[in-house]
Amino acid sequence: MGSVMANPRDRNQRMKSLFANVNADDLARAVTPSPADAEKRRVGSAAVKSMDRAFVSIEDENRRLHDQLLSAESIIEIDPDNVVPSFISDRLDIEGDRAFDAFVEGIREAGQKLPILVRPLPGRPGHYQAAYGHRRLRACQILRRPIRAVVKDLSDEELIISQGIENAARLNLSFIEQALFALKLKERGYSRETISEALGRKEQKNVAYISFLTNAAVALPEDLIRRIGTAPSVGRPKWEKLGSLIRDRSLTRTQHEAIEALSSKDVWTSADSNQRFALVLEALDDGKRPEPGVTEISLEDGSMVVARRSANATTLVLPEKRIPGLSAWLMERLPELIREFRAVKEEGRQRDNP
């Protein structure tokens, strides 16, 4: 191997010694190639140069990988009970989730394939906080086995962005999990750009989506969200519809009693989170909104007001010819009537929530 990798200067010296007694002119005449040989040598030289560049590229790649290995954090095994969750979880409760039960069995049979990422807890030697891998962490706690982890010093922002790395890879957070996670980060003062990155949505066009997430989550009581669960098949429109039935992120007494009664039924116990969402929406949607159709209201003078109603609006047709000025009078009084309506609704809400 040493002769193959000899120093170029040594090889040159050997070549000179071999041809020390040869006349240079004779040698030049002897080795002058034909045009065909010259072309072959040109092609061969290009191939050698290409191989040289390839070897240099391989050496550079090996050097880069070597540097990465030297700088990489080592994987260690630690007691899972010495690891606390991230200060903001991106997952709803996983206990009782059938998919999670299968996940635990998979780790029981095949072991933990990927390490989790943790950071040391200041002032608590041997204790850590998870950046991501919370399902793996909980599974190892249930199985009472050490968890494999990479330990890295992380700031709070680095920790939540590290969560985004896994979010981007798995792409299976439900809408409401994303919404609740985004709201918690917003409440801690993080920018929409940071929240977007923490959710694995680095593209600028997705920054606006953060507002949709936080607006949906802020309309809903968190305990109700957790009671329903991840509801992976339920998207933004249905969660927003549920939020529209709830005022000030709090259930009225009537709504609370309806949810409690629902939770005690067998249909709730056997339902998955998608089905539970549907049950909650049905229970809170009291059906008082007008059904699509036309209603005719007869007045004392024989005239008639016609109300055409849809799911989103009601249109009144007033007998302007029979009652001149009615439309203008109603428009003038409308703000006062709306204030009166809201006052009545508020009194009802206070009675439900003494």
Tab-separated table of C-alpha atoms in Angstrom:
chain	number	residue	atom	x	y	z
A	1	MET	CA	0.000	0.000	0.000
A	2	GLY	CA	2.957	2.290	0.797
A	3	SER	CA	4.400	2.009	-2.780
A	4	VAL	CA	1.045	2.932	-4.304
A	5	MET	CA	0.705	6.008	-2.154
A	6	ALA	CA	4.391	7.084	-2.562
A	7	ASN	CA	5.295	10.740	-2.588
A	8	PRO	CA	5.126	12.264	-6.136
A	9	ARG	CA	8.689	13.649	-5.754
A	10	ASP	CA	10.027	10.144	-4.969
A	11	ARG	CA	8.266	8.733	-8.029
A	12	ASN	CA	9.831	11.429	-10.212
A	13	GLN	CA	13.301	10.611	-8.910
A	14	ARG	CA	12.806	6.906	-9.691
A	15	MET	CA	11.632	7.709	-13.212
A	16	LYS	CA	14.686	9.908	-13.817
A	17	SER	CA	17.059	7.143	-12.655
A	18	LEU	CA	15.428	4.630	-15.001
A	19	PHE	CA	16.067	6.826	-18.037
A	20	ALA	CA	19.353	8.408	-16.903
A	21	ASN	CA	21.405	6.813	-19.790
A	22	VAL	CA	18.816	7.337	-22.536
A	23	ASN	CA	19.343	10.043	-25.162
A	24	ALA	CA	16.526	12.553	-24.789
A	25	ASP	CA	16.143	13.176	-28.553
A	26	ASP	CA	15.996	9.444	-29.315
A	27	LEU	CA	13.470	8.999	-26.556
A	28	ALA	CA	11.294	11.842	-27.858
A	29	ARG	CA	11.282	10.334	-31.365
A	30	ALA	CA	10.459	6.920	-29.952
A	31	VAL	CA	7.548	8.085	-27.897
A	32	THR	CA	6.006	10.623	-30.292
A	33	PRO	CA	2.449	9.297	-30.576
A	34	SER	CA	0.388	8.922	-33.702
A	35	PRO	CA	-2.720	11.141	-33.955
A	36	ALA	CA	-4.912	8.213	-32.858
A	37	ASP	CA	-2.676	7.492	-29.849
A	38	ALA	CA	-2.641	11.173	-28.952
A	39	GLU	CA	-6.452	11.246	-28.869
A	40	LYS	CA	-6.551	8.140	-26.675
A	41	ARG	CA	-4.092	9.726	-24.286
A	42	ARG	CA	-6.109	12.971	-24.200
A	43	VAL	CA	-9.269	11.049	-23.309
A	44	GLY	CA	-7.373	8.990	-20.744
A	45	SER	CA	-5.966	12.124	-19.163
A	46	ALA	CA	-9.454	13.629	-18.882
A	47	ALA	CA	-10.684	10.453	-17.224
A	48	VAL	CA	-7.837	10.548	-14.719
A	49	LYS	CA	-8.603	14.191	-13.919
A	50	SER	CA	-12.276	13.313	-13.470
A	51	MET	CA	-11.318	10.494	-11.083
A	52	ASP	CA	-9.067	12.874	-9.187
A	53	ARG	CA	-11.930	15.314	-8.760
A	54	ALA	CA	-14.206	12.471	-7.630
A	55	PHE	CA	-11.680	11.329	-5.037
A	56	VAL	CA	-11.306	14.896	-3.773
A	57	SER	CA	-15.112	15.168	-3.506
A	58	ILE	CA	-15.271	11.872	-1.597
A	59	GLU	CA	-12.511	13.006	0.728
A	60	ASP	CA	-14.334	16.287	1.362
A	61	GLU	CA	-17.572	14.418	2.114
A	62	ASN	CA	-15.777	12.001	4.439
A	63	ARG	CA	-14.136	14.932	6.186
A	64	ARG	CA	-17.535	16.644	6.588
A	65	LEU	CA	-19.130	13.489	7.999
A	66	HIS	CA	-16.152	12.978	10.287
A	67	ASP	CA	-16.539	16.532	11.595
A	68	GLN	CA	-20.239	15.950	12.163
A	69	LEU	CA	-19.540	12.794	14.118
A	70	LEU	CA	-16.991	14.596	16.252
A	71	SER	CA	-19.452	17.425	16.999
A	72	ALA	CA	-22.573	15.266	17.413
A	73	GLU	CA	-24.135	14.820	20.830
A	74	SER	CA	-23.841	11.277	22.121
A	75	ILE	CA	-26.903	9.109	22.686
A	76	ILE	CA	-27.301	8.050	26.305
A	77	GLU	CA	-29.816	5.988	28.227
A	78	ILE	CA	-31.569	7.741	31.091
A	79	ASP	CA	-34.349	7.026	33.541
A	80	PRO	CA	-37.578	8.255	31.861
A	81	ASP	CA	-38.889	9.366	35.242
A	82	ASN	CA	-36.056	11.923	35.296
A	83	VAL	CA	-37.403	13.623	32.152
A	84	VAL	CA	-40.145	16.259	32.281
A	85	PRO	CA	-42.178	17.300	29.218
A	86	SER	CA	-41.547	20.433	27.196
A	87	PHE	CA	-42.820	23.611	28.825
A	88	ILE	CA	-45.359	23.761	25.968
A	89	SER	CA	-46.711	20.452	24.751
A	90	ASP	CA	-47.734	20.076	21.122
A	91	ARG	CA	-49.755	16.957	21.901
A	92	LEU	CA	-53.108	16.520	23.594
A	93	ASP	CA	-53.392	13.778	26.186
A	94	ILE	CA	-52.380	10.458	24.683
A	95	GLU	CA	-53.563	8.157	27.459
A	96	GLY	CA	-56.366	5.895	26.253
A	97	ASP	CA	-55.665	6.666	22.592
A	98	ARG	CA	-55.881	3.397	20.668
A	99	ALA	CA	-53.113	4.461	18.304
A	100	PHE	CA	-50.880	5.214	21.268
A	101	ASP	CA	-51.615	1.823	22.817
A	102	ALA	CA	-50.400	0.227	19.582
A	103	PHE	CA	-47.355	2.515	19.650
A	104	VAL	CA	-46.445	1.272	23.150
A	105	GLU	CA	-46.745	-2.333	22.039
A	106	GLY	CA	-44.471	-1.602	19.091
A	107	ILE	CA	-41.755	-0.296	21.411
A	108	ARG	CA	-42.287	-3.242	23.735
A	109	GLU	CA	-41.649	-5.678	20.883
A	110	ALA	CA	-39.080	-3.863	18.726
A	111	GLY	CA	-37.521	-1.398	21.139
A	112	GLN	CA	-37.017	2.341	20.803
A	113	LYS	CA	-35.650	3.026	17.318
A	114	LEU	CA	-35.119	6.797	17.480
A	115	PRO	CA	-33.745	8.795	20.414
A	116	ILE	CA	-35.603	11.736	21.893
A	117	LEU	CA	-34.066	15.189	22.303
A	118	VAL	CA	-33.664	16.596	25.811
A	119	ARG	CA	-31.905	19.473	27.545
A	120	PRO	CA	-30.389	19.428	31.053
A	121	LEU	CA	-32.494	20.923	33.831
A	122	PRO	CA	-30.494	23.633	35.644
A	123	GLY	CA	-29.712	22.770	39.245
A	124	ARG	CA	-30.966	19.200	38.913
A	125	PRO	CA	-28.129	16.889	37.883
A	126	GLY	CA	-29.335	13.850	35.968
A	127	HIS	CA	-32.699	15.433	35.182
A	128	TYR	CA	-33.812	16.679	31.777
A	129	GLN	CA	-36.611	18.359	29.811
A	130	ALA	CA	-37.858	16.872	26.555
A	131	ALA	CA	-37.853	18.937	23.386
A	132	TYR	CA	-39.531	16.252	21.310
A	133	GLY	CA	-40.315	12.556	21.530
A	134	HIS	CA	-43.036	12.812	24.167
A	135	ARG	CA	-44.841	9.683	22.974
A	136	ARG	CA	-41.588	7.704	23.147
A	137	LEU	CA	-40.956	9.142	26.594
A	138	ARG	CA	-44.386	8.166	27.889
A	139	ALA	CA	-44.124	4.700	26.340
A	140	CYS	CA	-40.807	4.051	28.090
A	141	GLN	CA	-42.289	5.278	31.362
A	142	ILE	CA	-45.165	2.829	30.977
A	143	LEU	CA	-42.805	-0.017	30.033
A	144	ARG	CA	-40.389	0.874	32.867
A	145	ARG	CA	-37.347	0.837	30.605
A	146	PRO	CA	-34.547	3.384	30.048
A	147	ILE	CA	-35.048	5.860	27.243
A	148	ARG	CA	-32.408	6.653	24.641
A	149	ALA	CA	-31.859	10.376	24.311
A	150	VAL	CA	-29.617	13.024	22.817
A	151	VAL	CA	-28.699	15.678	25.375
A	152	LYS	CA	-28.188	19.205	24.104
A	153	ASP	CA	-28.125	22.645	25.702
A	154	LEU	CA	-31.107	24.540	24.265
A	155	SER	CA	-32.668	27.920	24.886
A	156	ASP	CA	-36.460	28.081	25.196
A	157	GLU	CA	-36.782	29.229	21.590
A	158	GLU	CA	-34.366	26.570	20.332
A	159	LEU	CA	-36.378	23.955	22.208
A	160	ILE	CA	-39.710	24.848	20.614
A	161	ILE	CA	-38.122	25.141	17.157
A	162	SER	CA	-36.620	21.685	17.703
A	163	GLN	CA	-40.174	20.496	18.238
A	164	GLY	CA	-40.894	21.920	14.799
A	165	ILE	CA	-38.274	19.649	13.255
A	166	GLU	CA	-40.251	16.611	14.337
A	167	ASN	CA	-43.583	18.249	13.484
A	168	ALA	CA	-42.375	18.858	9.938
A	169	ALA	CA	-41.218	15.243	9.678
A	170	ARG	CA	-44.340	13.529	10.969
A	171	LEU	CA	-47.026	15.958	9.698
A	172	ASN	CA	-49.719	14.347	11.802
A	173	LEU	CA	-50.691	16.949	14.383
A	174	SER	CA	-54.426	17.522	14.147
A	175	PHE	CA	-55.822	20.993	13.541
A	176	ILE	CA	-56.784	21.542	17.165
A	177	GLU	CA	-53.389	20.340	18.448
A	178	GLN	CA	-51.693	22.861	16.182
A	179	ALA	CA	-54.163	25.568	17.254
A	180	LEU	CA	-53.679	25.001	20.982
A	181	PHE	CA	-49.884	24.807	20.612
A	182	ALA	CA	-49.827	28.036	18.579
A	183	LEU	CA	-52.014	29.833	21.131
A	184	LYS	CA	-49.766	28.834	24.039
A	185	LEU	CA	-46.708	30.096	22.182
A	186	LYS	CA	-48.494	33.347	21.322
A	187	GLU	CA	-49.451	33.823	24.976
A	188	ARG	CA	-45.762	33.502	25.856
A	189	GLY	CA	-44.940	36.315	23.461
A	190	TYR	CA	-43.422	34.421	20.534
A	191	SER	CA	-43.764	35.958	17.075
A	192	ARG	CA	-45.868	34.412	14.323
A	193	GLU	CA	-42.648	33.646	12.436
A	194	THR	CA	-41.243	31.659	15.381
A	195	ILE	CA	-44.577	29.883	15.916
A	196	SER	CA	-44.697	29.027	12.217
A	197	GLU	CA	-41.220	27.509	12.402
A	198	ALA	CA	-42.092	25.619	15.595
A	199	LEU	CA	-45.009	24.049	13.716
A	200	GLY	CA	-42.780	23.051	10.828
A	201	ARG	CA	-44.290	25.735	8.570
A	202	LYS	CA	-41.283	27.780	7.541
A	203	GLU	CA	-42.766	29.180	4.355
A	204	GLN	CA	-43.743	32.846	4.639
A	205	LYS	CA	-47.160	32.170	3.140
A	206	ASN	CA	-47.996	29.973	6.130
A	207	VAL	CA	-47.362	32.706	8.703
A	208	ALA	CA	-50.890	34.055	8.161
A	209	TYR	CA	-52.233	30.590	8.972
A	210	ILE	CA	-51.035	31.063	12.562
A	211	SER	CA	-53.757	33.693	13.066
A	212	PHE	CA	-56.420	31.197	11.975
A	213	LEU	CA	-55.040	28.672	14.457
A	214	THR	CA	-54.900	31.031	17.433
A	215	ASN	CA	-58.328	32.530	16.681
A	216	ALA	CA	-59.863	29.060	16.644
A	217	ALA	CA	-58.197	27.986	19.892
A	218	VAL	CA	-58.963	31.190	21.808
A	219	ALA	CA	-62.704	30.678	21.269
A	220	LEU	CA	-62.750	27.286	23.013
A	221	PRO	CA	-62.315	26.236	26.650
A	222	GLU	CA	-59.106	24.205	26.879
A	223	ASP	CA	-60.666	21.606	29.164
A	224	LEU	CA	-63.373	20.988	26.555
A	225	ILE	CA	-60.721	20.555	23.850
A	226	ARG	CA	-58.863	18.042	25.990
A	227	ARG	CA	-62.072	16.208	26.808
A	228	ILE	CA	-62.821	15.805	23.101
A	229	GLY	CA	-59.252	14.881	22.112
A	230	THR	CA	-57.252	15.278	18.915
A	231	ALA	CA	-60.166	14.727	16.490
A	232	PRO	CA	-57.796	14.240	13.529
A	233	SER	CA	-60.604	14.248	10.944
A	234	VAL	CA	-62.091	17.534	12.166
A	235	GLY	CA	-60.750	20.616	10.411
A	236	ARG	CA	-60.866	24.335	10.919
A	237	PRO	CA	-64.474	25.060	9.783
A	238	LYS	CA	-66.072	22.669	12.283
A	239	TRP	CA	-63.884	23.822	15.187
A	240	GLU	CA	-64.765	27.425	14.338
A	241	LYS	CA	-68.453	26.463	14.261
A	242	LEU	CA	-68.137	24.941	17.733
A	243	GLY	CA	-66.343	28.081	18.933
A	244	SER	CA	-69.194	30.251	17.637
A	245	LEU	CA	-71.560	28.474	20.056
A	246	ILE	CA	-69.425	29.396	23.077
A	247	ARG	CA	-69.086	32.887	24.510
A	248	ASP	CA	-65.979	34.261	26.230
A	249	ARG	CA	-64.297	30.859	26.102
A	250	SER	CA	-66.594	29.600	28.850
A	251	LEU	CA	-69.546	27.224	28.880
A	252	THR	CA	-72.815	28.423	30.335
A	253	ARG	CA	-74.311	26.380	33.111
A	254	THR	CA	-76.741	24.813	30.641
A	255	GLN	CA	-73.910	23.922	28.251
A	256	HIS	CA	-71.785	22.532	31.070
A	257	GLU	CA	-74.629	20.334	32.297
A	258	ALA	CA	-75.209	19.097	28.738
A	259	ILE	CA	-71.540	18.081	28.393
A	260	GLU	CA	-71.491	16.380	31.790
A	261	ALA	CA	-74.619	14.401	30.941
A	262	LEU	CA	-73.128	13.454	27.592
A	263	SER	CA	-69.834	12.295	29.142
A	264	SER	CA	-71.636	9.836	31.399
A	265	LYS	CA	-73.268	7.979	28.531
A	266	ASP	CA	-72.002	4.737	27.002
A	267	VAL	CA	-71.949	6.334	23.555
A	268	TRP	CA	-69.278	8.756	24.827
A	269	THR	CA	-67.161	6.046	26.418
A	270	SER	CA	-67.073	3.973	23.247
A	271	ALA	CA	-66.542	6.934	20.904
A	272	ASP	CA	-63.236	8.028	19.405
A	273	SER	CA	-62.251	11.703	19.422
A	274	ASN	CA	-63.833	12.432	16.029
A	275	GLN	CA	-67.131	10.993	17.238
A	276	ARG	CA	-66.862	12.868	20.529
A	277	PHE	CA	-66.485	16.131	18.648
A	278	ALA	CA	-69.693	15.395	16.730
A	279	LEU	CA	-71.518	14.578	19.978
A	280	VAL	CA	-70.373	17.831	21.612
A	281	LEU	CA	-71.312	19.916	18.586
A	282	GLU	CA	-74.766	18.362	18.523
A	283	ALA	CA	-75.226	18.898	22.264
A	284	LEU	CA	-74.241	22.584	22.190
A	285	ASP	CA	-76.009	23.473	18.955
A	286	ASP	CA	-79.418	24.033	20.550
A	287	GLY	CA	-81.207	24.399	17.241
A	288	LYS	CA	-82.583	27.852	18.017
A	289	ARG	CA	-81.188	29.300	14.842
A	290	PRO	CA	-83.909	29.625	12.200
A	291	GLU	CA	-84.289	26.924	9.649
A	292	PRO	CA	-84.128	28.001	6.010
A	293	GLY	CA	-87.525	29.091	4.759
A	294	VAL	CA	-90.062	31.895	4.477
A	295	THR	CA	-92.183	33.271	7.319
A	296	GLU	CA	-95.118	35.619	6.808
A	297	ILE	CA	-96.163	37.931	9.655
A	298	SER	CA	-99.650	39.394	9.388
A	299	LEU	CA	-100.174	42.907	10.792
A	300	GLU	CA	-103.400	44.455	12.202
A	301	ASP	CA	-104.038	46.558	9.112
A	302	GLY	CA	-103.933	43.526	6.859
A	303	SER	CA	-100.424	44.169	5.547
A	304	MET	CA	-97.728	41.575	5.816
A	305	VAL	CA	-94.024	41.372	6.658
A	306	VAL	CA	-92.160	38.571	4.893
A	307	ALA	CA	-88.993	37.097	6.458
A	308	ARG	CA	-86.793	35.010	4.197
A	309	ARG	CA	-84.313	33.075	6.292
A	310	SER	CA	-81.229	31.081	5.462
A	311	ALA	CA	-78.613	29.511	7.704
A	312	ASN	CA	-76.559	32.705	7.640
A	313	ALA	CA	-78.991	35.615	7.267
A	314	THR	CA	-82.569	36.816	7.461
A	315	THR	CA	-84.063	39.261	4.924
A	316	LEU	CA	-87.148	41.290	5.839
A	317	VAL	CA	-89.558	42.543	3.184
A	318	LEU	CA	-91.556	45.436	4.680
A	319	PRO	CA	-94.900	46.759	3.349
A	320	GLU	CA	-93.497	50.206	2.533
A	321	LYS	CA	-96.497	51.273	0.445
A	322	ARG	CA	-98.993	50.321	3.164
A	323	ILE	CA	-96.839	51.757	5.971
A	324	PRO	CA	-94.769	54.617	4.528
A	325	GLY	CA	-91.614	55.453	6.477
A	326	LEU	CA	-91.490	52.088	8.288
A	327	SER	CA	-88.162	51.113	6.723
A	328	ALA	CA	-86.490	54.415	7.650
A	329	TRP	CA	-87.872	54.282	11.192
A	330	LEU	CA	-86.665	50.709	11.650
A	331	MET	CA	-83.180	51.511	10.357
A	332	GLU	CA	-82.967	54.442	12.781
A	333	ARG	CA	-84.043	52.304	15.732
A	334	LEU	CA	-81.961	49.258	14.763
A	335	PRO	CA	-78.815	50.120	16.825
A	336	GLU	CA	-80.979	50.614	19.923
A	337	LEU	CA	-82.794	47.334	19.304
A	338	ILE	CA	-79.490	45.486	18.943
A	339	ARG	CA	-78.250	46.941	22.248
A	340	GLU	CA	-81.461	45.832	23.906
A	341	PHE	CA	-81.128	42.360	22.421
A	342	ARG	CA	-77.552	42.014	23.682
A	343	ALA	CA	-78.541	43.208	27.156
A	344	VAL	CA	-81.240	40.547	27.339
A	345	LYS	CA	-78.741	37.861	26.218
A	346	GLU	CA	-76.238	39.033	28.840
A	347	GLU	CA	-78.847	38.812	31.594
A	348	GLY	CA	-79.591	35.266	30.522
A	349	ARG	CA	-75.903	34.368	30.556
A	350	GLN	CA	-75.505	35.778	34.074
A	351	ARG	CA	-78.438	33.712	35.287
A	352	ASP	CA	-76.782	30.607	33.857
A	353	ASN	CA	-73.446	31.541	35.448
A	354	PRO	CA	-74.245	33.144	38.825
